[in-house]
PDB file of C-alpha atoms and ligand atoms in Angstrom:
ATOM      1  CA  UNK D 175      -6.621   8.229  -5.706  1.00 91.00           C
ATOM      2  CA  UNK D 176      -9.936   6.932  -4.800  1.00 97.00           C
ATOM      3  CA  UNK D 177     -10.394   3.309  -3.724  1.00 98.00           C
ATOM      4  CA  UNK D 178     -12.958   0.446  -3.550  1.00 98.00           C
ATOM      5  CA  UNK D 179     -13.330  -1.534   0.002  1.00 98.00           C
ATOM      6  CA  UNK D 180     -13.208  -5.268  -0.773  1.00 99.00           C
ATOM      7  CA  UNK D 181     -13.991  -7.134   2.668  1.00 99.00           C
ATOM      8  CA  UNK D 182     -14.571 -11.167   3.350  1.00 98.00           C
ATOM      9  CA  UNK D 183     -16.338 -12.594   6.279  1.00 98.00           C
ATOM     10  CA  UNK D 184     -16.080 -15.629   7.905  1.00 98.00           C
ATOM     11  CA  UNK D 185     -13.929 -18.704   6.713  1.00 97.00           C
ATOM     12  CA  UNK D 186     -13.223 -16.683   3.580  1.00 98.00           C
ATOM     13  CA  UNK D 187      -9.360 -17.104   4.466  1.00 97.00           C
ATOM     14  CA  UNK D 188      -9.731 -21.117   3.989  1.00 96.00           C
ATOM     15  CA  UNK D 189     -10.586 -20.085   0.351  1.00 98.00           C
ATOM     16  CA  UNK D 190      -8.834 -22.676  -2.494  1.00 95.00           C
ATOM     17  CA  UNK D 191      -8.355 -25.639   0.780  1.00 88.00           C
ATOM     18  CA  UNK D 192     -11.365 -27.860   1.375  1.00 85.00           C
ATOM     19  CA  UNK D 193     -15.098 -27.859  -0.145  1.00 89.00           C
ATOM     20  CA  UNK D 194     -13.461 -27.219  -3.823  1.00 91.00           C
ATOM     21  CA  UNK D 195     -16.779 -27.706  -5.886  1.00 92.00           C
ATOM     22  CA  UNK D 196     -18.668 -25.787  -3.857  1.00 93.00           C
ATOM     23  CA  UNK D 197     -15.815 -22.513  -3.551  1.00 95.00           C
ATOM     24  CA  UNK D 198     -13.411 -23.257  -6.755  1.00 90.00           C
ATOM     25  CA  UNK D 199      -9.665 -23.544  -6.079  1.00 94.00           C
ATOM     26  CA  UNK D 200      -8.665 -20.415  -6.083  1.00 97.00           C
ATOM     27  CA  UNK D 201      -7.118 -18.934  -2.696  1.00 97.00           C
ATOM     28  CA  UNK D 202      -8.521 -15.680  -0.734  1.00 98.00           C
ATOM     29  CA  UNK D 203      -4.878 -14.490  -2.246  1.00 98.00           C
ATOM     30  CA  UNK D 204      -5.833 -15.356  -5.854  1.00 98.00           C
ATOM     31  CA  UNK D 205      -8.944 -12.951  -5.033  1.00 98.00           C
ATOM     32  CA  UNK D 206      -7.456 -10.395  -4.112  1.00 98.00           C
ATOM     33  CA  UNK D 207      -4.583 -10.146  -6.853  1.00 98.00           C
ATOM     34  CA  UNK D 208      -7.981 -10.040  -9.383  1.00 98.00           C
ATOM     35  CA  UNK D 209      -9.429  -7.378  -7.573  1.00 98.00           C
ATOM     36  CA  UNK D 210      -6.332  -5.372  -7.687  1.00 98.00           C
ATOM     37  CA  UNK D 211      -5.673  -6.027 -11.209  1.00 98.00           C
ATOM     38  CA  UNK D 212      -9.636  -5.089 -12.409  1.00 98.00           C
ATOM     39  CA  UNK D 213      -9.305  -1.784  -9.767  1.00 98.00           C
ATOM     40  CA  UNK D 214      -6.268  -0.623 -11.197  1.00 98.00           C
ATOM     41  CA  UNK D 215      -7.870  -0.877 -14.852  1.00 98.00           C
ATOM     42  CA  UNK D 216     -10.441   1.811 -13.873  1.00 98.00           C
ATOM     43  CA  UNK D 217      -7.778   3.389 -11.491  1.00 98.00           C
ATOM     44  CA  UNK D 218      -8.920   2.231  -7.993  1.00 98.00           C
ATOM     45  CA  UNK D 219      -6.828   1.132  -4.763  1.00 98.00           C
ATOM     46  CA  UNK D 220      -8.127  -1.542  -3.176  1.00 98.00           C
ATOM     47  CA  UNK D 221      -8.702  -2.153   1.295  1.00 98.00           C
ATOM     48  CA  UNK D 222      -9.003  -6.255   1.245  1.00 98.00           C
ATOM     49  CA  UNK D 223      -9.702  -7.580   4.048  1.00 98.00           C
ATOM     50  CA  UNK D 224     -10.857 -10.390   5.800  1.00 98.00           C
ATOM     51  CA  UNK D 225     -12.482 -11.298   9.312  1.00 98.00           C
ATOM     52  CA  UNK D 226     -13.723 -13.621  11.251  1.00 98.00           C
ATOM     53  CA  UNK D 227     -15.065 -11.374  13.158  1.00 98.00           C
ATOM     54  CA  UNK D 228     -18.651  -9.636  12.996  1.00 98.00           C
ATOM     55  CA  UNK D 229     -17.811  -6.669  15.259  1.00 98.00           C
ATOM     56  CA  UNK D 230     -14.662  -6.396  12.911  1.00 99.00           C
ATOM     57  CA  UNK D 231     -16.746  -6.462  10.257  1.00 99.00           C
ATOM     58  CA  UNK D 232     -19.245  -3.834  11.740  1.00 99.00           C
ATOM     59  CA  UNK D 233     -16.174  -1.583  12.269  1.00 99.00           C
ATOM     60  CA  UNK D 234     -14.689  -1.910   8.781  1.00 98.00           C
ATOM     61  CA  UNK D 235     -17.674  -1.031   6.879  1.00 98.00           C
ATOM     62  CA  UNK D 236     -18.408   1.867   8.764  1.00 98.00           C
ATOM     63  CA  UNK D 237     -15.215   3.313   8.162  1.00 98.00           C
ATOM     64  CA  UNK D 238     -15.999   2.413   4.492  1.00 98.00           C
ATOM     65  CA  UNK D 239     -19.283   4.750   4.507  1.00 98.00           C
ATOM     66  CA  UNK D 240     -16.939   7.184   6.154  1.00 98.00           C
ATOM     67  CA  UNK D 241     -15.158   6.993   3.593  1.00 98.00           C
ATOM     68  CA  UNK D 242     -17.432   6.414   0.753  1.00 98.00           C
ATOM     69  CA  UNK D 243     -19.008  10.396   2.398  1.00 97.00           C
ATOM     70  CA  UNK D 244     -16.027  11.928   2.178  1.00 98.00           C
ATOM     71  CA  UNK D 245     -15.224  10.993  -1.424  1.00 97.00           C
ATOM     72  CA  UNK D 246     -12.076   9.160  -0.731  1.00 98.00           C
ATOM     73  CA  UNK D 247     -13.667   5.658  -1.625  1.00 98.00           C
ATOM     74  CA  UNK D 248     -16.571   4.618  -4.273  1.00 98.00           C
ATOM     75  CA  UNK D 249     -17.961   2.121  -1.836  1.00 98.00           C
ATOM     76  CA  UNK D 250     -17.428  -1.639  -0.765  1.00 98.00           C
ATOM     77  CA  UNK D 251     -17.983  -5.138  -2.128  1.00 98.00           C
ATOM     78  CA  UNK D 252     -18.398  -7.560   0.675  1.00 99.00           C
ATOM     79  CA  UNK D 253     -18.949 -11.185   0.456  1.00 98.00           C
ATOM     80  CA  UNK D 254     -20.549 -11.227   4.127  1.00 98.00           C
ATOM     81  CA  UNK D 255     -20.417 -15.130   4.466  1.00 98.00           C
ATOM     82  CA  UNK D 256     -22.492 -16.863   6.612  1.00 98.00           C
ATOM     83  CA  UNK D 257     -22.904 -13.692   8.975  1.00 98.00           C
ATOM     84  CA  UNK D 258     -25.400 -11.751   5.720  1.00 98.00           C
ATOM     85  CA  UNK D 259     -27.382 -15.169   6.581  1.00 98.00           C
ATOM     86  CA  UNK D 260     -27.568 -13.920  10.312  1.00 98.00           C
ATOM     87  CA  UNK D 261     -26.247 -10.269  10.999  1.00 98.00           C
ATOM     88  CA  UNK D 262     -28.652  -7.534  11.701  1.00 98.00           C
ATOM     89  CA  UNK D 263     -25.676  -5.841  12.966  1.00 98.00           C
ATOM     90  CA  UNK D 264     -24.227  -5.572   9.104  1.00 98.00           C
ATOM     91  CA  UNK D 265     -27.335  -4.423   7.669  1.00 98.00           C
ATOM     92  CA  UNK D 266     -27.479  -1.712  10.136  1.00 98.00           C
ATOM     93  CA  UNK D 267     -24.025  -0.604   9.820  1.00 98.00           C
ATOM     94  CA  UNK D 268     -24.433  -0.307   5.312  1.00 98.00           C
ATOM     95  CA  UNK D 269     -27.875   1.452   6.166  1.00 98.00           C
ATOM     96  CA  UNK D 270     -27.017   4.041   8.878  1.00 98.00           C
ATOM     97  CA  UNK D 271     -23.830   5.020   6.683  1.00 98.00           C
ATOM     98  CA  UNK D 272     -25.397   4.560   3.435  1.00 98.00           C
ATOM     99  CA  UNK D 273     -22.381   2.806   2.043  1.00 98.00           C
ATOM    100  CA  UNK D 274     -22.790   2.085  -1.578  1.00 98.00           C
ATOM    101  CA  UNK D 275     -21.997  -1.248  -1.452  1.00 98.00           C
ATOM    102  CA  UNK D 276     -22.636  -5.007  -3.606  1.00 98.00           C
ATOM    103  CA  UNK D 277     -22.740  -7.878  -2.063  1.00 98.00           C
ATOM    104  CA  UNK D 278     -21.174 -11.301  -3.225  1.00 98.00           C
ATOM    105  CA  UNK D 279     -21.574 -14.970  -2.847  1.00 98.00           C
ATOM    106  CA  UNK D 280     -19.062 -16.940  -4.412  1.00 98.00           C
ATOM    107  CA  UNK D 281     -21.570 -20.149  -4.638  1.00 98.00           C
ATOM    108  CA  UNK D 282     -25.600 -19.723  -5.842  1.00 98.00           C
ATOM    109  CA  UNK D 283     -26.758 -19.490  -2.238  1.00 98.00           C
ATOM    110  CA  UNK D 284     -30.361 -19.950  -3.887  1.00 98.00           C
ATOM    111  CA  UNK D 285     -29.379 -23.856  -4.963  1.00 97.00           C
ATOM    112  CA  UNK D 286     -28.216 -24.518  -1.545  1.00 97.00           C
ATOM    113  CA  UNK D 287     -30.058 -24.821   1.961  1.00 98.00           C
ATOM    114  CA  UNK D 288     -32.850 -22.764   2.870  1.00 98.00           C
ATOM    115  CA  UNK D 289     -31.137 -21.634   5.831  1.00 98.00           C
ATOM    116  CA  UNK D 290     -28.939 -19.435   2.791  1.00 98.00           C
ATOM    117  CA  UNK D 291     -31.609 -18.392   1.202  1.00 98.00           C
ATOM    118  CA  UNK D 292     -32.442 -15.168   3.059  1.00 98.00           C
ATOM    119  CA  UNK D 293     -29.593 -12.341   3.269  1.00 98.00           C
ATOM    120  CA  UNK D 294     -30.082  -9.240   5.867  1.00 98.00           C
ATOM    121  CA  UNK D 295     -26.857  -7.443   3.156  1.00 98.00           C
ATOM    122  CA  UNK D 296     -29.357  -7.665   0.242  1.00 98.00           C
ATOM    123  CA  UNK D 297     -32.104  -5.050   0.890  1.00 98.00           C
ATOM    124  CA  UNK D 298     -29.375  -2.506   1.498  1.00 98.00           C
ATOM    125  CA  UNK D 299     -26.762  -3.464  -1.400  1.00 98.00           C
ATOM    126  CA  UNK D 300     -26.791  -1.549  -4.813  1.00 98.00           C
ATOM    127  CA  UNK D 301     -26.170  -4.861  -6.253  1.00 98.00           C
ATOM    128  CA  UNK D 302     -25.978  -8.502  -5.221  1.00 98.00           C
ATOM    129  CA  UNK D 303     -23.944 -11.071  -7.615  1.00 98.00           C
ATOM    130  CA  UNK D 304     -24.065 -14.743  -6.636  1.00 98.00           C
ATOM    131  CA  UNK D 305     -23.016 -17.892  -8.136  1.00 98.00           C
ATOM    132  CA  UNK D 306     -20.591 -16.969 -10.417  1.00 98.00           C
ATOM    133  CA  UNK D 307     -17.184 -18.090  -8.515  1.00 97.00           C
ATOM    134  CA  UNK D 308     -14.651 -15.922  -7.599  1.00 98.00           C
ATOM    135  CA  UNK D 309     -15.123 -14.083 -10.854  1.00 98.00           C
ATOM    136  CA  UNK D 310     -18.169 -12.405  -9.182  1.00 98.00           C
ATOM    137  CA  UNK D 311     -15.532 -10.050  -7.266  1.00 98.00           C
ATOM    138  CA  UNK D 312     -14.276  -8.315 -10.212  1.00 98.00           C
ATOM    139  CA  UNK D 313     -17.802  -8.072 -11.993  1.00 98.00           C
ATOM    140  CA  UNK D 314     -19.221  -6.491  -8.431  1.00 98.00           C
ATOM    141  CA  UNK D 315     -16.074  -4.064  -8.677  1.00 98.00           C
ATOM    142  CA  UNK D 316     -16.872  -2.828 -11.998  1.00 98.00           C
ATOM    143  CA  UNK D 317     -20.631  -2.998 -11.260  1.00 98.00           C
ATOM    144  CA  UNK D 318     -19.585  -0.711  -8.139  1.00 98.00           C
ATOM    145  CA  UNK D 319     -17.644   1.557 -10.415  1.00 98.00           C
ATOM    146  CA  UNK D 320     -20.542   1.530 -12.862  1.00 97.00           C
ATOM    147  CA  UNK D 321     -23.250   2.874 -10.424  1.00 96.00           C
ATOM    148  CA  UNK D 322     -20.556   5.643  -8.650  1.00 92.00           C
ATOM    149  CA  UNK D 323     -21.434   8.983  -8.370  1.00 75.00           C
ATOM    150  CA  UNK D 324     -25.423   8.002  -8.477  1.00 72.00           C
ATOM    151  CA  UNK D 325     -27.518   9.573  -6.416  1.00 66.00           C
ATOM    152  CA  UNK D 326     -27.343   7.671  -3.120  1.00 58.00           C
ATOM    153  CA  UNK D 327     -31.203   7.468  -2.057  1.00 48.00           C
ATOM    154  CA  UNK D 328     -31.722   5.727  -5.256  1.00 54.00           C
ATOM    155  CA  UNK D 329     -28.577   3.606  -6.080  1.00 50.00           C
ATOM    156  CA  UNK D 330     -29.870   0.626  -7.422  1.00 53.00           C
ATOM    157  CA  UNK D 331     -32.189   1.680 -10.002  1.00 53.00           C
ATOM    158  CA  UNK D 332     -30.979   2.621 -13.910  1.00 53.00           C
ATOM    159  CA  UNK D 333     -33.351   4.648 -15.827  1.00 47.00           C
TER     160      UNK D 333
HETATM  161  O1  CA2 G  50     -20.904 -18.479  -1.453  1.00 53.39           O
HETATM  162  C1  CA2 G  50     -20.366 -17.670  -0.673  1.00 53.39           C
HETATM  163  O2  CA2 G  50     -19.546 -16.831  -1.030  1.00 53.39           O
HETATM  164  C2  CA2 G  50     -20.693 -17.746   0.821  1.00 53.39           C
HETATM  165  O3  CA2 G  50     -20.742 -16.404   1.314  1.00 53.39           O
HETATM  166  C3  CA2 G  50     -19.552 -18.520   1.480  1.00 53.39           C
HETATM  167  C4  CA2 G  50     -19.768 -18.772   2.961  1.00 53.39           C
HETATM  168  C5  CA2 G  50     -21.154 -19.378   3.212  1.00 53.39           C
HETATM  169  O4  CA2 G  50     -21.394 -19.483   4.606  1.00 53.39           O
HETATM  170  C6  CA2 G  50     -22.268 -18.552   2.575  1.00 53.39           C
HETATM  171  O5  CA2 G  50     -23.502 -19.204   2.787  1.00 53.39           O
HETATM  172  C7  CA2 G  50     -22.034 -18.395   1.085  1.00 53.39           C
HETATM  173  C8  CA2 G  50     -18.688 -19.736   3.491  1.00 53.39           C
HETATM  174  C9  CA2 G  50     -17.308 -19.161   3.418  1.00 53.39           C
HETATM  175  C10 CA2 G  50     -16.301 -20.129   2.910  1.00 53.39           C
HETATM  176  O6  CA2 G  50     -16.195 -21.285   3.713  1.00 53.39           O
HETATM  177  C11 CA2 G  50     -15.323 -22.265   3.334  1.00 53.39           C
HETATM  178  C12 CA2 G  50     -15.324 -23.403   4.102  1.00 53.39           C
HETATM  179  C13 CA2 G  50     -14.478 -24.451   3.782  1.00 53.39           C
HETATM  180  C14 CA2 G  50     -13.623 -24.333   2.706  1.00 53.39           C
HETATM  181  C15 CA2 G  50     -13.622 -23.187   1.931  1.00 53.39           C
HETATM  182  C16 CA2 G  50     -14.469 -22.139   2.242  1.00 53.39           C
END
């Protein structure tokens, strides 16, 4: 069965506790019970996972392009938190295993500080979807689904 990679940076796992208008109340666990339900619909397995880590982080998405090349896996969603702010180390590891991949922000990064304004995930994600809660990790998942099997130099484009 082929699977979808669905991996959370850092402070994702205080999901649903503090800063409730900003995040929604839903827990990291909530997440990840959506994701499985919306994956098994178009008959995915899901890998969630969640660091704090950005070496972590580096590690788990290249074993996702791994992955994602061998046919065993249609990509990854990642909500990157602050590190797709900062991380040239991310970008680099999507890129050099071009891993078909969409990127999420729970909150509308572009209403908030400048300082969120700028993503290094962006100019190597298929997709991006921001602001639209939690439910953005289902809608990347079956945006993901939606562009598998694409040819990979040119994944973002519909024609
Ligand atoms: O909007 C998003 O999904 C973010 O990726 C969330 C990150 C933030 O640094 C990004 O700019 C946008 C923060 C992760 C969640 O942090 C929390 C902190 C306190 C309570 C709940 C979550």
């Amino acid at each position: 069965m082929t699977s979808v990679f669905v991996l959370n940076g850092p402070n994702l796992n205080l999901l649903g506790g503090r800063e409730p208008d900003v995040y929604g109340t839903a827990t990291l666990a909530d997440v990840e019970r959506t994701c499985r339900e919306v994956a098994g619909e178009l008959g995915l397995m899901v890998d969630f996972r969640q660091s704090n880590s950005e070496g972590q982080l580096v590690d788990w998405l290249q074993e996702a392009g791994a992955e994602a090349a061998a046919g065993r896996a249609i990509g990854a969603v990642l909500n990157p938190g602050a590190y797709g702010h900062t991380s040239i180390a991310l970008h680099d590891a999507i890129e050099g295993t071009r891993l078909p991949l969409v990127e999420v922000h729970i909150s509308n990064v572009h209403r908030r500080e400048a300082f969120r304004q700028h993503s290094y995930v962006s100019p190597v994600a298929a997709g991006i979807v921001v602001g639209f809660g939690v439910a953005g990790y289902p809608l990347a998942i079956r945006g993901l689904h939606g562009l598998a099997g694409r040819p990979a130099a040119d994944p973002g484009l519909f024609r």
